[in-house]
Short mmCIF file of C-alpha atoms in Angstrom, two decimals:
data_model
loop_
_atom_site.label_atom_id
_atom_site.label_comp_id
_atom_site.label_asym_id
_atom_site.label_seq_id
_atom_site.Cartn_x
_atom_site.Cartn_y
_atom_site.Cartn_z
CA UNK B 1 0.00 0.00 0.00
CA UNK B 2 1.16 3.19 -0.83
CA UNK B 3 1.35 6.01 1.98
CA UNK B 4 1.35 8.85 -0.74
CA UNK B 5 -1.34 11.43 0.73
CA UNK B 6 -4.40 11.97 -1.06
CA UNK B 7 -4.23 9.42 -4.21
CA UNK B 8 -3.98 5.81 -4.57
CA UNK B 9 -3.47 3.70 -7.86
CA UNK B 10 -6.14 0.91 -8.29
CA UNK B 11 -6.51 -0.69 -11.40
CA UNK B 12 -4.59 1.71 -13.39
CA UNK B 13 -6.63 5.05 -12.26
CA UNK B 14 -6.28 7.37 -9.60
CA UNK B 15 -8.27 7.46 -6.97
CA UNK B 16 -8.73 10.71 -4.90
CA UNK B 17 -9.02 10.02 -1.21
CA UNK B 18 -8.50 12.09 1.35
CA UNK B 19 -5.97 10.74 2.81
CA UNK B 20 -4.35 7.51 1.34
CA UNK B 21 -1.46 6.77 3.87
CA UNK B 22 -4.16 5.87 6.03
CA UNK B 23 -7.96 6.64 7.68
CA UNK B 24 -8.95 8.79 10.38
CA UNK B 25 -9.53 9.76 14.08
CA UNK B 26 -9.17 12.26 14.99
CA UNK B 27 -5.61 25.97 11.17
CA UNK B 28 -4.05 33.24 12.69
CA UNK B 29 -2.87 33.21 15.76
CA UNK B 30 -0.84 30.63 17.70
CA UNK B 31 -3.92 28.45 18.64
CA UNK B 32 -2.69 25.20 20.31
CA UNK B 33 -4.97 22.04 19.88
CA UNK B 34 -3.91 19.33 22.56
CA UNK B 35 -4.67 16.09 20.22
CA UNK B 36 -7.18 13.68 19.60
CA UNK B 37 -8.29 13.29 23.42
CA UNK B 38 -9.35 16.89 23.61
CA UNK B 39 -6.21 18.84 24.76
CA UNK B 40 -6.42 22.54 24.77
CA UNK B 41 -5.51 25.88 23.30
CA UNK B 42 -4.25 29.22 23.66
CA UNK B 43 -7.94 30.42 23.46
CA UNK B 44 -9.26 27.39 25.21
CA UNK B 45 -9.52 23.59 24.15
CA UNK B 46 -13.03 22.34 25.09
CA UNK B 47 -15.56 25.10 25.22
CA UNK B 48 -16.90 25.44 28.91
CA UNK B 49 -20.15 27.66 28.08
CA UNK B 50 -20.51 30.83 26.66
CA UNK B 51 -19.40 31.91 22.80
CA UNK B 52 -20.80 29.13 19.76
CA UNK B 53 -17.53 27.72 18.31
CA UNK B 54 -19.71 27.71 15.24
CA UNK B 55 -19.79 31.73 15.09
CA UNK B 56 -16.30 32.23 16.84
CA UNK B 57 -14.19 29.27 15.64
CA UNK B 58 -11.17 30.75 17.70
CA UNK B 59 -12.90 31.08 21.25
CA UNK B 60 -13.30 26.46 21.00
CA UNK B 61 -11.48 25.29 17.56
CA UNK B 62 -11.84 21.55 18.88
CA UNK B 63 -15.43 21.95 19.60
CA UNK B 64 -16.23 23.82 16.32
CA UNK B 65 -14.13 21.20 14.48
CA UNK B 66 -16.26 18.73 15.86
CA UNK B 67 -19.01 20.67 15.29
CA UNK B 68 -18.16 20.20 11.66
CA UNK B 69 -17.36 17.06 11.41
CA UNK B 70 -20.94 15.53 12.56
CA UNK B 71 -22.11 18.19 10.02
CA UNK B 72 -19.99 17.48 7.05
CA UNK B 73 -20.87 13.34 7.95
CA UNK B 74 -24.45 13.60 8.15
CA UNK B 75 -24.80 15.02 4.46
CA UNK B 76 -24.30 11.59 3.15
CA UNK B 77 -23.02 13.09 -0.61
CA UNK B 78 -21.48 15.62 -2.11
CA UNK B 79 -19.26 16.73 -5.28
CA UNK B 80 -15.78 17.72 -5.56
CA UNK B 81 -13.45 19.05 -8.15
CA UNK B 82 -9.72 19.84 -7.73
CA UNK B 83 -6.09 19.30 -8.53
CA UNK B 84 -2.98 16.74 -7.66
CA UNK B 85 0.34 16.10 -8.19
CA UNK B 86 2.20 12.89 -8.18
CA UNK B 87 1.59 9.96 -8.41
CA UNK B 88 -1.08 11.06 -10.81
CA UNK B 89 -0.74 14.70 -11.92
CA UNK B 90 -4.01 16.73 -13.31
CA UNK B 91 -7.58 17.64 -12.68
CA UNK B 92 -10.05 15.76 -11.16
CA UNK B 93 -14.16 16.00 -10.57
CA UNK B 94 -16.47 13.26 -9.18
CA UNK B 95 -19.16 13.24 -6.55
CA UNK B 96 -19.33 10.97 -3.08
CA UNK B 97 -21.83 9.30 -1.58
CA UNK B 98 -21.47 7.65 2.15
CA UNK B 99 -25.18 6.63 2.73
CA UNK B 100 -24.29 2.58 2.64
CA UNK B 101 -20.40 2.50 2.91
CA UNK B 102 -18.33 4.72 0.59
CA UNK B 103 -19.34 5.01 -3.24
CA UNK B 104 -17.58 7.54 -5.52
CA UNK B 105 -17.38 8.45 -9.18
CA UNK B 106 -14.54 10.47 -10.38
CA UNK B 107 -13.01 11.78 -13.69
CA UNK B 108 -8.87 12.79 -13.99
CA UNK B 109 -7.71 14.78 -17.13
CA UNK B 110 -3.88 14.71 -17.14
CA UNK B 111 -1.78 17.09 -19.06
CA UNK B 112 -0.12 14.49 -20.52
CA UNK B 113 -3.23 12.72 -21.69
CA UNK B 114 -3.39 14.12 -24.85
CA UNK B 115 -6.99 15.21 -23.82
CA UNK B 116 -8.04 11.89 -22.88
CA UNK B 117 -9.56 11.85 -19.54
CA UNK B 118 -9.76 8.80 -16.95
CA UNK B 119 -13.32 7.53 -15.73
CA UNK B 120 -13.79 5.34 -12.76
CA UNK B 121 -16.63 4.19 -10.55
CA UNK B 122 -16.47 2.59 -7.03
CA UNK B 123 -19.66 0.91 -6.33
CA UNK B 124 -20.54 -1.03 -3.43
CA UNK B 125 -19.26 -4.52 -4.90
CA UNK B 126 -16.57 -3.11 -7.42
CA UNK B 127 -14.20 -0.71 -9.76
CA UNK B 128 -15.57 0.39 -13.15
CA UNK B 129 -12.39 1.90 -15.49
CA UNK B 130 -12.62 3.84 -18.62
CA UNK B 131 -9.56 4.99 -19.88
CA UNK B 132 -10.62 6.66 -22.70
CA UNK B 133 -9.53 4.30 -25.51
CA UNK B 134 -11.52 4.10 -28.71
CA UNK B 135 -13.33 0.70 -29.69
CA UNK B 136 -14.35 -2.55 -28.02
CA UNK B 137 -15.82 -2.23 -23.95
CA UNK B 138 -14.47 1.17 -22.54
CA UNK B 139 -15.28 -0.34 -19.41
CA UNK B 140 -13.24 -2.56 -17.20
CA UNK B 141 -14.81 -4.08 -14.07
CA UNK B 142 -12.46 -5.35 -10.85
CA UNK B 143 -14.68 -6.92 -8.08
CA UNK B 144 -13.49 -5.87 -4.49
CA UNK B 145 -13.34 -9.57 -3.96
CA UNK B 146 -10.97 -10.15 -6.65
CA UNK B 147 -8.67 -7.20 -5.82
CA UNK B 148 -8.16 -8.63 -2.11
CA UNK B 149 -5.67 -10.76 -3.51
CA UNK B 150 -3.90 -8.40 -5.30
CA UNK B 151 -0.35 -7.11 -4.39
CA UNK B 152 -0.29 -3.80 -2.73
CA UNK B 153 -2.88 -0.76 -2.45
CA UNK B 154 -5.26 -3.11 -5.04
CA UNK B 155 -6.02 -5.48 -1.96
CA UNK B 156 -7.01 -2.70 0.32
CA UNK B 157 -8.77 -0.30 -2.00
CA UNK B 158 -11.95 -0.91 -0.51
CA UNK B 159 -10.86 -0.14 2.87
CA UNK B 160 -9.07 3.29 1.40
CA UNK B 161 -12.22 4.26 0.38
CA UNK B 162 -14.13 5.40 3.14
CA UNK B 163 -11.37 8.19 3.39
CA UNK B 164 -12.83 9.62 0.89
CA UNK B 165 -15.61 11.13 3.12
CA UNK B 166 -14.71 14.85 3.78
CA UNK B 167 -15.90 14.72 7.09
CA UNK B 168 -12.16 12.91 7.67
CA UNK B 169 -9.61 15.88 6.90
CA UNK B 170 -11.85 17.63 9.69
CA UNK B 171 -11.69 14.85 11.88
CA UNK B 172 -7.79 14.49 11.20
CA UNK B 173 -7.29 17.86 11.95
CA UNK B 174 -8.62 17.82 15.90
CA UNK B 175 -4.95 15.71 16.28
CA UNK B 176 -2.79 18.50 15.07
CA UNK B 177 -0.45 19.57 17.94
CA UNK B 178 -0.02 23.30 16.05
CA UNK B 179 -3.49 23.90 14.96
CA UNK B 180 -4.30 27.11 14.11
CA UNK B 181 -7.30 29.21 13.60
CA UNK B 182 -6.32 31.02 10.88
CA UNK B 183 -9.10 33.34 10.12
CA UNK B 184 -11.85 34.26 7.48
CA UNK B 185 -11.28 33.91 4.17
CA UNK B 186 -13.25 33.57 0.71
CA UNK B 187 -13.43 30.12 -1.11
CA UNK B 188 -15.69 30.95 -4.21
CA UNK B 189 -17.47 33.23 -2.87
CA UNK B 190 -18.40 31.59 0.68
CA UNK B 191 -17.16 32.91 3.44
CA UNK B 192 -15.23 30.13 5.96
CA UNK B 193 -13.18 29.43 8.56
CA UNK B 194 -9.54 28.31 7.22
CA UNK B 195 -7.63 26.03 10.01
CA UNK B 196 -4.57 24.43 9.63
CA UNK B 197 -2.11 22.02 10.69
CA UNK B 198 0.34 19.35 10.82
CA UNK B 199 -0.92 15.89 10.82
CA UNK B 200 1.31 13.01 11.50
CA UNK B 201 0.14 9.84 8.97
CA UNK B 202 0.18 7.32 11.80
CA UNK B 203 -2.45 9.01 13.79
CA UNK B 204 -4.63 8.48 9.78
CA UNK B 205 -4.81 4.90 9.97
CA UNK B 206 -5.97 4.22 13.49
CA UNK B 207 -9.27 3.14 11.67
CA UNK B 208 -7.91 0.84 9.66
CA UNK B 209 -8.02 -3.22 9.85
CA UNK B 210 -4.70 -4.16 11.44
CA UNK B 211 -3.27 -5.35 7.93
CA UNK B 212 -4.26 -1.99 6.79
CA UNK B 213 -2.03 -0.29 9.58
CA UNK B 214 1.14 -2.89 9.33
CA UNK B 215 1.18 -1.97 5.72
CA UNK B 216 1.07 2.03 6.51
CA UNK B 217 3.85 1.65 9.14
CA UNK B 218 6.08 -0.43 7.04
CA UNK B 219 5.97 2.61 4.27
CA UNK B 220 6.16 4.92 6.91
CA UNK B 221 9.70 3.45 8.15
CA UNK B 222 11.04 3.42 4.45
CA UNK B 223 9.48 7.06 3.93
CA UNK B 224 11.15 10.25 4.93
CA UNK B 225 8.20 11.90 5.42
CA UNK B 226 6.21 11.38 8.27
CA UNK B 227 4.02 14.09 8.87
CA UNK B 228 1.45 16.09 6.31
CA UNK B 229 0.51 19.72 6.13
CA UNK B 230 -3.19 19.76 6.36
CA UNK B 231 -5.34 23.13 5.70
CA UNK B 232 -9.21 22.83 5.48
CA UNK B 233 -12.06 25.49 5.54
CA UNK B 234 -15.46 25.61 7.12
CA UNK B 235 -18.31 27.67 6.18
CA UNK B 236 -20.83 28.78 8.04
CA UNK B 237 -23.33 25.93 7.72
CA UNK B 238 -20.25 23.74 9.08
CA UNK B 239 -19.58 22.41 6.10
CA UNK B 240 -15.91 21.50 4.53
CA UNK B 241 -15.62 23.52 1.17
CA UNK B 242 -11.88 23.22 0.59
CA UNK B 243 -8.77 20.76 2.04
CA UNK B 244 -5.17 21.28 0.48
CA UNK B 245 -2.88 18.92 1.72
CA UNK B 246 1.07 18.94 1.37
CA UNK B 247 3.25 15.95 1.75
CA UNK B 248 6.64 16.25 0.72
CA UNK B 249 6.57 17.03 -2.71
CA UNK B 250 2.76 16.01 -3.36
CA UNK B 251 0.30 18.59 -3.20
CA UNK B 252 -3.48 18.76 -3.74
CA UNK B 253 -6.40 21.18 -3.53
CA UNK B 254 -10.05 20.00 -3.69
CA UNK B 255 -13.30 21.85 -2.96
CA UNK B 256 -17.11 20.56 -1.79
CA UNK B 257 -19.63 21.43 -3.06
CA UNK B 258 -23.81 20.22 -4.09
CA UNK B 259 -23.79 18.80 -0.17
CA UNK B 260 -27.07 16.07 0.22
CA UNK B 261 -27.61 16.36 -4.29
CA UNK B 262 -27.97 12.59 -5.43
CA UNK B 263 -24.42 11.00 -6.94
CA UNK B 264 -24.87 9.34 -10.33
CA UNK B 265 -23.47 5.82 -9.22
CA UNK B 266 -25.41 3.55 -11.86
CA UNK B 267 -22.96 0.91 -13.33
CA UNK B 268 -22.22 1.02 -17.32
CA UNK B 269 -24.31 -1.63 -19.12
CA UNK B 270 -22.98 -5.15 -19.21
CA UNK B 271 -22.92 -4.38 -23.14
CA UNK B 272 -19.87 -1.84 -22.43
CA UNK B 273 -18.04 -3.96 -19.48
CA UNK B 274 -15.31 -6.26 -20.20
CA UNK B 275 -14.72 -8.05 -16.39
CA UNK B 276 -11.43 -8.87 -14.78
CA UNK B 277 -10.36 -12.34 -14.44
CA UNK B 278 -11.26 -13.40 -11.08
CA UNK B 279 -14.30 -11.01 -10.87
#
């Protein structure tokens, strides 16, 4: 499994998740976040009564960041659009939906695609690929059964999906030992709260299935990278509309939008599909 931020490569197509190296649990002025078991801050950790974190983010940034987390989760969909680097450089649009585990449907044009873009589907039971070539079934189907025993992030992908859910770069973000409340700023025309942070990648895959985590901290030994810089805003319905992450020399930007709109998830006909061995 690869521990490369926010892509992984299944099947020949990126995949944008929101944080790869691993899943979940648990950004101006010098506001100190304690960790995931509440901690506190130079403005204080766990509000005590008084201000709504929701209207003054700075007075309680754990509580508002929890605050938007539940919000962000209970939407159940949502569309994105955005930009990464390596492994898979170029721009990418889908929508998520989280109702019934984690479904997703995403497109990547690459530069270097000769304006061919990437297609891919992630259904409950399997991975639909198009890449764009002419004739035949555009469509290749790999079960989730069949990809368990496949080398690598192939076995796991299924597992890496759920951090797709925005509602995890918030979650991630109540660990970060220099968060920050960085202030107000416009993302398309909303108004939101930016935060920011440094996330280490171990504290990402405490929800993962024990394999899951042995494969993150053997990369993370071989890697000299071990930490992520993680910068997400929330508007004022509590909502995530942006995350950029940095890791080493990786970078992406995405933004959420269409929160609760119905995701497209219907499977190409059987006419177009050409299955993978084993599926």
């Amino acid at each position: 499994m690869r521990s490369t931020r926010m892509t992984a490569i299944a099947a020949g197509v990126v995949i944008m998740v929101a944080g790869l190296s691993a899943c979940n649990d648990k950004g101006s002025d010098g506001d100190k976040a304690g960790g995931s078991t509440g901690g506190s801050s130079s403005t204080g950790g766990s509000s005590t009564g008084g201000s709504d974190p929701a209207k003054d983010p700075a007075s309680s940034p754990l509580d508002a960041l929890n605050a938007a987390k539940t919000a962000t989760e209970a939407k159940k969909s949502a569309k994105f659009d955005g930009t990464a680097t390596a492994p898979a450089s170029g721009k990418q649009k889908g929508g998520l939906d989280w109702h019934d585990g984690t479904q997703m449907t995403i497109e990547v044009s690459s530069p270097s695609g000769g304006g061919k873009s990437t297609k891919a589907l992630y259904t409950k039971d399997a991975v639909y690929l198009n890449m764009g070539m002419p004739g035949g079934k555009p469509w290749i189907k790999s079960s989730y059964a069949s990809m368990t025993k496949q080398p690598g992030a192939d076995s796991m992908i299924k597992e890496l999906l759920a951090t797709a859910n925005p509602s995890q770069p918030i979650e991630w973000m109540t660990a970060a030992q220099d968060l920050k409340v960085v202030g107000k700023e416009d993302v398309r025309g909303v108004q939101a709260t930016h935060y920011s942070g440094t996330i280490t990648l171990d504290v990402q895959g405490k929800h993962l299935s024990p394999a899951a985590q042995e494969a993150l901290k053997k990369q993370l030994e071989k890697s000299k990278d071990k930490t992520e810089k993680l910068d997400i805003w929330i508007d004022s319905n509590n909502l995530l509309v942006k995350k950029q992450e940095r890791f080493g020399s990786q970078n992406s930007a995405f933004f959420y939008t269409a929160y609760g709109d119905k995701v497209d998830l219907t499977p190409p006909p059987a006419s177009q599909v050409t299955e993978r061995p084993g599926s």
